[in-house]
Amino acid sequence: GEDVEQSLFLSVREGDSSVINCTYTDSSSTYLYWYKQEPGAGLQLLTYIFSNMDMKQDQRLTVLLNKKDKHLSLRIADTQTGDSAIYFCAESRGGGADGLTFGKGTHLIIQP
Amino acid sequence: DAGVIQSPRHEVTEMGQEVTLRCKPISGHNSLFWYRQTMMRGLELLIYFNNNVPIDDSGMPEDRFSAKMPNASFSTLKIQPSEPRDSAVYFCASRPDNANEKLFFGSGTQLSVL
C-alpha cells in the first residue's frame, strides 16, 4: 500500500469546520506535516507536529495525531473561500535525511 | 529572501528535445530536493543533494534524467530526450540542516512535452 494516504476530495460549506484526514506507515517518523498548495503555486508549509505530541493548535488550525493508529488530521475552523486549495500530509523518515514522503493531497472545495 | 526560485515557469517542447530546469535554493540552505508532481502519482521525490553532493537519486525515473548541483546556489534537472510522459510539474525545494525537515518549495516548472 501507499506510504501516506489521504482522501482526494473534501467539500464543506463556508463557515463550517473542515477535517482532513491522513494515515501514514512509518512509525519512526519524527515530524508530520501539513502543506497547502494553491492553484499554480508551490507547496507552502502550513503546520507540523512533533511525533511525541497529540495535538497542536495554531489559530484556526488544529492538528491531531494518533500515533497508535498512525492517523493525522487537520481541522480548519470557520472555513473560508481562501482556504480552497490542495492539502498535503507528509511524513519524515527516521532521521529525516531523505526528505519527506507526501500523500497525494486532498482537494478542499468550499461551497458558498 | 526571495525564496526558492525556479525557471522557467512553463516549458513546452517537442518529444525528443532536451529540457533543462533550473533552481536557485534559499541562501544558506544545505539541502536541495527535486520533486515531480502528476495527478496519477502525486509528489515523487526524484533526487536530493546535501552540500552540493547527490545523496539519493533512486527516484530518478531513468537514464534520460540527470541532475547537477555545481555550487550551493544553483541546481539543474535535465531530461534528454524528453517524452510526453515526462509532462508534469517539477518542484525544487530546499532546507537548512537544522530545519526539522521543513521544506521550502519553489513555484514549480510546468513541463509539457508534445
PDB file of C-alpha atoms in Angstrom:
ATOM      1  CA  GLY A   1       0.000   0.000   0.000  1.00  0.00           C
ATOM      2  CA  GLU A   2       0.914   3.671  -0.205  1.00  0.00           C
ATOM      3  CA  ASP A   3       3.071   5.204   2.485  1.00  0.00           C
ATOM      4  CA  VAL A   4       0.809   8.198   3.108  1.00  0.00           C
ATOM      5  CA  GLU A   5      -2.888   8.080   2.273  1.00  0.00           C
ATOM      6  CA  GLN A   6      -5.463  10.815   2.052  1.00  0.00           C
ATOM      7  CA  SER A   7      -8.908  11.241   0.586  1.00  0.00           C
ATOM      8  CA  LEU A   8      -8.752  13.047  -2.737  1.00  0.00           C
ATOM      9  CA  PHE A   9     -11.640  15.464  -2.173  1.00  0.00           C
ATOM     10  CA  LEU A  10     -13.454  17.181   0.679  1.00  0.00           C
ATOM     11  CA  SER A  11     -16.373  19.553   0.215  1.00  0.00           C
ATOM     12  CA  VAL A  12     -17.537  21.844   3.027  1.00  0.00           C
ATOM     13  CA  ARG A  13     -19.744  24.887   3.400  1.00  0.00           C
ATOM     14  CA  GLU A  14     -18.205  28.254   4.062  1.00  0.00           C
ATOM     15  CA  GLY A  15     -18.137  28.858   7.818  1.00  0.00           C
ATOM     16  CA  ASP A  16     -18.152  25.171   8.733  1.00  0.00           C
ATOM     17  CA  SER A  17     -15.143  23.250  10.012  1.00  0.00           C
ATOM     18  CA  SER A  18     -13.070  21.162   7.619  1.00  0.00           C
ATOM     19  CA  VAL A  19     -11.377  17.995   8.796  1.00  0.00           C
ATOM     20  CA  ILE A  20      -8.773  16.470   6.506  1.00  0.00           C
ATOM     21  CA  ASN A  21      -7.518  13.030   7.443  1.00  0.00           C
ATOM     22  CA  CYS A  22      -4.300  11.201   6.704  1.00  0.00           C
ATOM     23  CA  THR A  23      -2.798   7.835   7.543  1.00  0.00           C
ATOM     24  CA  TYR A  24       0.904   7.060   7.389  1.00  0.00           C
ATOM     25  CA  THR A  25       3.008   3.956   7.770  1.00  0.00           C
ATOM     26  CA  ASP A  26       6.397   4.861   9.178  1.00  0.00           C
ATOM     27  CA  SER A  27       6.239   4.713  12.979  1.00  0.00           C
ATOM     28  CA  SER A  28       9.728   6.216  13.174  1.00  0.00           C
ATOM     29  CA  SER A  29       8.602   9.484  11.589  1.00  0.00           C
ATOM     30  CA  THR A  30       9.888  12.296  13.733  1.00  0.00           C
ATOM     31  CA  TYR A  31       7.675  15.025  12.369  1.00  0.00           C
ATOM     32  CA  LEU A  32       4.428  15.078  10.438  1.00  0.00           C
ATOM     33  CA  TYR A  33       3.473  17.990   8.254  1.00  0.00           C
ATOM     34  CA  TRP A  34       0.604  19.668   6.519  1.00  0.00           C
ATOM     35  CA  TYR A  35       1.339  21.609   3.363  1.00  0.00           C
ATOM     36  CA  LYS A  36      -1.050  23.769   1.367  1.00  0.00           C
ATOM     37  CA  GLN A  37      -0.908  24.199  -2.408  1.00  0.00           C
ATOM     38  CA  GLU A  38      -2.901  26.928  -4.090  1.00  0.00           C
ATOM     39  CA  PRO A  39      -3.505  26.813  -7.864  1.00  0.00           C
ATOM     40  CA  GLY A  40      -0.349  27.415  -9.880  1.00  0.00           C
ATOM     41  CA  ALA A  41       1.838  27.648  -6.811  1.00  0.00           C
ATOM     42  CA  GLY A  42       4.302  25.525  -4.911  1.00  0.00           C
ATOM     43  CA  LEU A  43       3.639  23.852  -1.600  1.00  0.00           C
ATOM     44  CA  GLN A  44       3.625  26.047   1.457  1.00  0.00           C
ATOM     45  CA  LEU A  45       4.180  24.666   4.934  1.00  0.00           C
ATOM     46  CA  LEU A  46       1.013  25.156   6.930  1.00  0.00           C
ATOM     47  CA  THR A  47       1.852  23.483  10.212  1.00  0.00           C
ATOM     48  CA  TYR A  48       3.685  20.490  11.639  1.00  0.00           C
ATOM     49  CA  ILE A  49       3.623  18.344  14.736  1.00  0.00           C
ATOM     50  CA  PHE A  50       6.358  16.536  16.581  1.00  0.00           C
ATOM     51  CA  SER A  51       5.690  12.817  16.960  1.00  0.00           C
ATOM     52  CA  ASN A  52       5.555  12.918  20.762  1.00  0.00           C
ATOM     53  CA  MET A  53       2.656  15.388  20.726  1.00  0.00           C
ATOM     54  CA  ASP A  54      -1.046  14.584  20.474  1.00  0.00           C
ATOM     55  CA  MET A  55      -2.323  17.950  19.460  1.00  0.00           C
ATOM     56  CA  LYS A  56      -1.171  21.289  18.189  1.00  0.00           C
ATOM     57  CA  GLN A  57      -3.297  24.382  17.739  1.00  0.00           C
ATOM     58  CA  ASP A  58      -2.417  27.403  15.688  1.00  0.00           C
ATOM     59  CA  GLN A  59      -5.213  29.964  15.267  1.00  0.00           C
ATOM     60  CA  ARG A  60      -7.864  28.306  13.080  1.00  0.00           C
ATOM     61  CA  LEU A  61      -5.789  25.175  12.600  1.00  0.00           C
ATOM     62  CA  THR A  62      -5.809  22.152  14.891  1.00  0.00           C
ATOM     63  CA  VAL A  63      -3.613  19.128  14.247  1.00  0.00           C
ATOM     64  CA  LEU A  64      -4.412  15.850  15.953  1.00  0.00           C
ATOM     65  CA  LEU A  65      -2.014  12.926  15.987  1.00  0.00           C
ATOM     66  CA  ASN A  66      -2.923   9.374  16.953  1.00  0.00           C
ATOM     67  CA  LYS A  67       0.399   7.636  16.898  1.00  0.00           C
ATOM     68  CA  LYS A  68      -1.030   4.229  17.772  1.00  0.00           C
ATOM     69  CA  ASP A  69      -3.269   4.262  14.710  1.00  0.00           C
ATOM     70  CA  LYS A  70      -0.788   6.295  12.613  1.00  0.00           C
ATOM     71  CA  HIS A  71      -3.536   8.798  11.942  1.00  0.00           C
ATOM     72  CA  LEU A  72      -3.103  12.523  11.458  1.00  0.00           C
ATOM     73  CA  SER A  73      -5.833  15.096  10.955  1.00  0.00           C
ATOM     74  CA  LEU A  74      -6.039  18.783  10.165  1.00  0.00           C
ATOM     75  CA  ARG A  75      -9.056  20.752  11.309  1.00  0.00           C
ATOM     76  CA  ILE A  76      -9.711  24.178   9.838  1.00  0.00           C
ATOM     77  CA  ALA A  77     -12.247  26.141  11.850  1.00  0.00           C
ATOM     78  CA  ASP A  78     -14.604  28.628  10.179  1.00  0.00           C
ATOM     79  CA  THR A  79     -13.547  27.594   6.673  1.00  0.00           C
ATOM     80  CA  GLN A  80     -13.234  30.497   4.240  1.00  0.00           C
ATOM     81  CA  THR A  81     -13.090  30.649   0.444  1.00  0.00           C
ATOM     82  CA  GLY A  82      -9.385  31.430   0.735  1.00  0.00           C
ATOM     83  CA  ASP A  83      -8.863  28.011   2.278  1.00  0.00           C
ATOM     84  CA  SER A  84      -9.709  26.392  -1.040  1.00  0.00           C
ATOM     85  CA  ALA A  85      -6.552  24.505  -2.016  1.00  0.00           C
ATOM     86  CA  ILE A  86      -4.922  21.090  -2.040  1.00  0.00           C
ATOM     87  CA  TYR A  87      -3.691  19.962   1.374  1.00  0.00           C
ATOM     88  CA  PHE A  88      -0.819  17.501   1.582  1.00  0.00           C
ATOM     89  CA  CYS A  89       0.073  15.345   4.521  1.00  0.00           C
ATOM     90  CA  ALA A  90       3.768  14.426   4.740  1.00  0.00           C
ATOM     91  CA  GLU A  91       5.960  12.322   6.962  1.00  0.00           C
ATOM     92  CA  SER A  92       9.680  12.404   7.528  1.00  0.00           C
ATOM     93  CA  ARG A  93      11.560   9.185   7.601  1.00  0.00           C
ATOM     94  CA  GLY A  94      13.756   8.185  10.506  1.00  0.00           C
ATOM     95  CA  GLY A  95      16.468  10.791  10.733  1.00  0.00           C
ATOM     96  CA  GLY A  96      14.748  12.733   8.024  1.00  0.00           C
ATOM     97  CA  ALA A  97      17.784  12.893   5.830  1.00  0.00           C
ATOM     98  CA  ASP A  98      15.959  11.662   2.766  1.00  0.00           C
ATOM     99  CA  GLY A  99      13.284  14.293   2.536  1.00  0.00           C
ATOM    100  CA  LEU A 100       9.573  13.957   3.011  1.00  0.00           C
ATOM    101  CA  THR A 101       7.044  11.447   1.729  1.00  0.00           C
ATOM    102  CA  PHE A 102       3.837  13.104   0.655  1.00  0.00           C
ATOM    103  CA  GLY A 103       0.293  11.892   0.280  1.00  0.00           C
ATOM    104  CA  LYS A 104      -1.493  12.624  -2.981  1.00  0.00           C
ATOM    105  CA  GLY A 105      -3.263  15.592  -1.475  1.00  0.00           C
ATOM    106  CA  THR A 106      -6.857  16.420  -0.541  1.00  0.00           C
ATOM    107  CA  HIS A 107      -8.692  18.973  -2.672  1.00  0.00           C
ATOM    108  CA  LEU A 108     -10.699  21.160  -0.293  1.00  0.00           C
ATOM    109  CA  ILE A 109     -13.760  22.574  -2.038  1.00  0.00           C
ATOM    110  CA  ILE A 110     -15.671  25.395  -0.372  1.00  0.00           C
ATOM    111  CA  GLN A 111     -19.369  25.739  -1.049  1.00  0.00           C
ATOM    112  CA  PRO A 112     -20.954  29.172  -0.553  1.00  0.00           C
TER     113      PRO A 112
ATOM    114  CA  ASP B   1      14.776  36.441   0.965  1.00  0.00           C
ATOM    115  CA  ALA B   2      13.124  35.708  -2.381  1.00  0.00           C
ATOM    116  CA  GLY B   3      12.526  32.080  -1.574  1.00  0.00           C
ATOM    117  CA  VAL B   4      13.343  29.155  -3.842  1.00  0.00           C
ATOM    118  CA  ILE B   5      13.453  30.373  -7.432  1.00  0.00           C
ATOM    119  CA  GLN B   6      12.718  28.098 -10.352  1.00  0.00           C
ATOM    120  CA  SER B   7      12.889  28.768 -14.049  1.00  0.00           C
ATOM    121  CA  PRO B   8      11.244  28.613 -16.420  1.00  0.00           C
ATOM    122  CA  ARG B   9       7.702  28.703 -15.004  1.00  0.00           C
ATOM    123  CA  HIS B  10       6.366  26.989 -18.096  1.00  0.00           C
ATOM    124  CA  GLU B  11       8.094  24.914 -20.736  1.00  0.00           C
ATOM    125  CA  VAL B  12       6.516  23.467 -23.827  1.00  0.00           C
ATOM    126  CA  THR B  13       8.689  21.295 -26.006  1.00  0.00           C
ATOM    127  CA  GLU B  14       8.502  18.560 -28.583  1.00  0.00           C
ATOM    128  CA  MET B  15       9.245  14.942 -27.919  1.00  0.00           C
ATOM    129  CA  GLY B  16      12.929  14.204 -28.316  1.00  0.00           C
ATOM    130  CA  GLN B  17      14.137  17.647 -27.311  1.00  0.00           C
ATOM    131  CA  GLU B  18      16.397  18.339 -24.360  1.00  0.00           C
ATOM    132  CA  VAL B  19      14.835  20.140 -21.415  1.00  0.00           C
ATOM    133  CA  THR B  20      16.730  21.888 -18.628  1.00  0.00           C
ATOM    134  CA  LEU B  21      15.009  23.043 -15.465  1.00  0.00           C
ATOM    135  CA  ARG B  22      16.768  25.412 -13.089  1.00  0.00           C
ATOM    136  CA  CYS B  23      16.626  26.058  -9.386  1.00  0.00           C
ATOM    137  CA  LYS B  24      18.159  28.568  -7.013  1.00  0.00           C
ATOM    138  CA  PRO B  25      17.711  27.472  -3.388  1.00  0.00           C
ATOM    139  CA  ILE B  26      17.338  29.805  -0.457  1.00  0.00           C
ATOM    140  CA  SER B  27      20.716  31.159   0.570  1.00  0.00           C
ATOM    141  CA  GLY B  28      22.202  29.178   3.435  1.00  0.00           C
ATOM    142  CA  HIS B  29      20.114  26.072   2.826  1.00  0.00           C
ATOM    143  CA  ASN B  30      22.296  22.960   2.669  1.00  0.00           C
ATOM    144  CA  SER B  31      19.853  20.501   1.133  1.00  0.00           C
ATOM    145  CA  LEU B  32      18.070  20.685  -2.189  1.00  0.00           C
ATOM    146  CA  PHE B  33      15.333  18.405  -3.468  1.00  0.00           C
ATOM    147  CA  TRP B  34      13.721  17.827  -6.854  1.00  0.00           C
ATOM    148  CA  TYR B  35      10.115  16.576  -6.863  1.00  0.00           C
ATOM    149  CA  ARG B  36       7.769  15.750  -9.699  1.00  0.00           C
ATOM    150  CA  GLN B  37       4.004  16.174  -9.380  1.00  0.00           C
ATOM    151  CA  THR B  38       1.410  14.403 -11.515  1.00  0.00           C
ATOM    152  CA  MET B  39      -2.252  13.680 -10.984  1.00  0.00           C
ATOM    153  CA  MET B  40      -1.692   9.949 -11.084  1.00  0.00           C
ATOM    154  CA  ARG B  41       1.340   9.620  -8.827  1.00  0.00           C
ATOM    155  CA  GLY B  42       1.186  12.773  -6.719  1.00  0.00           C
ATOM    156  CA  LEU B  43       4.508  14.144  -5.495  1.00  0.00           C
ATOM    157  CA  GLU B  44       7.521  11.952  -6.152  1.00  0.00           C
ATOM    158  CA  LEU B  45      10.998  12.645  -4.839  1.00  0.00           C
ATOM    159  CA  LEU B  46      13.440  12.405  -7.740  1.00  0.00           C
ATOM    160  CA  ILE B  47      16.760  13.287  -6.151  1.00  0.00           C
ATOM    161  CA  TYR B  48      18.209  15.267  -3.307  1.00  0.00           C
ATOM    162  CA  PHE B  49      21.534  16.917  -2.620  1.00  0.00           C
ATOM    163  CA  ASN B  50      23.262  17.786   0.600  1.00  0.00           C
ATOM    164  CA  ASN B  51      26.122  20.287   0.468  1.00  0.00           C
ATOM    165  CA  ASN B  52      26.035  20.008  -3.343  1.00  0.00           C
ATOM    166  CA  VAL B  53      26.552  16.235  -3.267  1.00  0.00           C
ATOM    167  CA  PRO B  54      23.823  13.904  -4.611  1.00  0.00           C
ATOM    168  CA  ILE B  55      22.723  11.724  -1.713  1.00  0.00           C
ATOM    169  CA  ASP B  56      19.878   9.689  -3.156  1.00  0.00           C
ATOM    170  CA  ASP B  57      18.876   9.551  -6.812  1.00  0.00           C
ATOM    171  CA  SER B  58      16.813   6.378  -6.572  1.00  0.00           C
ATOM    172  CA  GLY B  59      13.698   8.320  -7.553  1.00  0.00           C
ATOM    173  CA  MET B  60      15.088   9.386 -10.903  1.00  0.00           C
ATOM    174  CA  PRO B  61      12.888   7.584 -13.435  1.00  0.00           C
ATOM    175  CA  GLU B  62      15.555   6.528 -15.909  1.00  0.00           C
ATOM    176  CA  ASP B  63      18.804   7.460 -17.566  1.00  0.00           C
ATOM    177  CA  ARG B  64      17.147  10.209 -19.534  1.00  0.00           C
ATOM    178  CA  PHE B  65      17.015  12.213 -16.308  1.00  0.00           C
ATOM    179  CA  SER B  66      20.080  13.808 -14.753  1.00  0.00           C
ATOM    180  CA  ALA B  67      20.610  16.432 -12.071  1.00  0.00           C
ATOM    181  CA  LYS B  68      23.572  18.541 -11.069  1.00  0.00           C
ATOM    182  CA  MET B  69      24.413  20.988  -8.346  1.00  0.00           C
ATOM    183  CA  PRO B  70      27.658  22.707  -9.334  1.00  0.00           C
ATOM    184  CA  ASN B  71      27.507  25.111  -6.384  1.00  0.00           C
ATOM    185  CA  ALA B  72      25.420  25.945  -3.332  1.00  0.00           C
ATOM    186  CA  SER B  73      23.213  28.396  -5.189  1.00  0.00           C
ATOM    187  CA  PHE B  74      22.274  26.527  -8.340  1.00  0.00           C
ATOM    188  CA  SER B  75      20.916  23.191  -9.494  1.00  0.00           C
ATOM    189  CA  THR B  76      19.658  21.824 -12.795  1.00  0.00           C
ATOM    190  CA  LEU B  77      17.422  18.926 -13.743  1.00  0.00           C
ATOM    191  CA  LYS B  78      17.879  17.793 -17.325  1.00  0.00           C
ATOM    192  CA  ILE B  79      15.732  15.465 -19.402  1.00  0.00           C
ATOM    193  CA  GLN B  80      17.236  14.192 -22.632  1.00  0.00           C
ATOM    194  CA  PRO B  81      15.487  13.143 -24.754  1.00  0.00           C
ATOM    195  CA  SER B  82      12.129  14.248 -23.415  1.00  0.00           C
ATOM    196  CA  GLU B  83       8.970  12.164 -23.831  1.00  0.00           C
ATOM    197  CA  PRO B  84       5.263  13.030 -23.465  1.00  0.00           C
ATOM    198  CA  ARG B  85       5.057  11.003 -20.241  1.00  0.00           C
ATOM    199  CA  ASP B  86       7.534  13.415 -18.668  1.00  0.00           C
ATOM    200  CA  SER B  87       4.848  16.102 -18.701  1.00  0.00           C
ATOM    201  CA  ALA B  88       4.356  17.189 -15.100  1.00  0.00           C
ATOM    202  CA  VAL B  89       5.076  19.982 -12.660  1.00  0.00           C
ATOM    203  CA  TYR B  90       8.633  19.827 -11.359  1.00  0.00           C
ATOM    204  CA  PHE B  91       9.315  21.360  -7.978  1.00  0.00           C
ATOM    205  CA  CYS B  92      12.565  22.278  -6.354  1.00  0.00           C
ATOM    206  CA  ALA B  93      12.715  22.591  -2.570  1.00  0.00           C
ATOM    207  CA  SER B  94      15.444  23.472  -0.100  1.00  0.00           C
ATOM    208  CA  ARG B  95      16.026  23.434   3.635  1.00  0.00           C
ATOM    209  CA  PRO B  96      18.793  24.174   6.099  1.00  0.00           C
ATOM    210  CA  ASP B  97      20.255  21.259   8.030  1.00  0.00           C
ATOM    211  CA  ASN B  98      18.586  22.197  11.292  1.00  0.00           C
ATOM    212  CA  ALA B  99      15.070  22.778   9.974  1.00  0.00           C
ATOM    213  CA  ASN B 100      13.468  19.574  11.226  1.00  0.00           C
ATOM    214  CA  GLU B 101      12.628  18.582   7.696  1.00  0.00           C
ATOM    215  CA  LYS B 102      10.685  21.749   6.887  1.00  0.00           C
ATOM    216  CA  LEU B 103      10.975  22.094   3.136  1.00  0.00           C
ATOM    217  CA  PHE B 104      10.593  25.380   1.305  1.00  0.00           C
ATOM    218  CA  PHE B 105       9.240  24.937  -2.208  1.00  0.00           C
ATOM    219  CA  GLY B 106       9.647  26.919  -5.374  1.00  0.00           C
ATOM    220  CA  SER B 107       6.663  27.718  -7.589  1.00  0.00           C
ATOM    221  CA  GLY B 108       7.460  24.863  -9.910  1.00  0.00           C
ATOM    222  CA  THR B 109       8.028  24.405 -13.635  1.00  0.00           C
ATOM    223  CA  GLN B 110       5.060  23.207 -15.653  1.00  0.00           C
ATOM    224  CA  LEU B 111       6.521  20.967 -18.367  1.00  0.00           C
ATOM    225  CA  SER B 112       4.516  19.900 -21.378  1.00  0.00           C
ATOM    226  CA  VAL B 113       6.116  17.532 -23.869  1.00  0.00           C
ATOM    227  CA  LEU B 114       4.139  17.271 -27.075  1.00  0.00           C
TER     228      LEU B 114
END
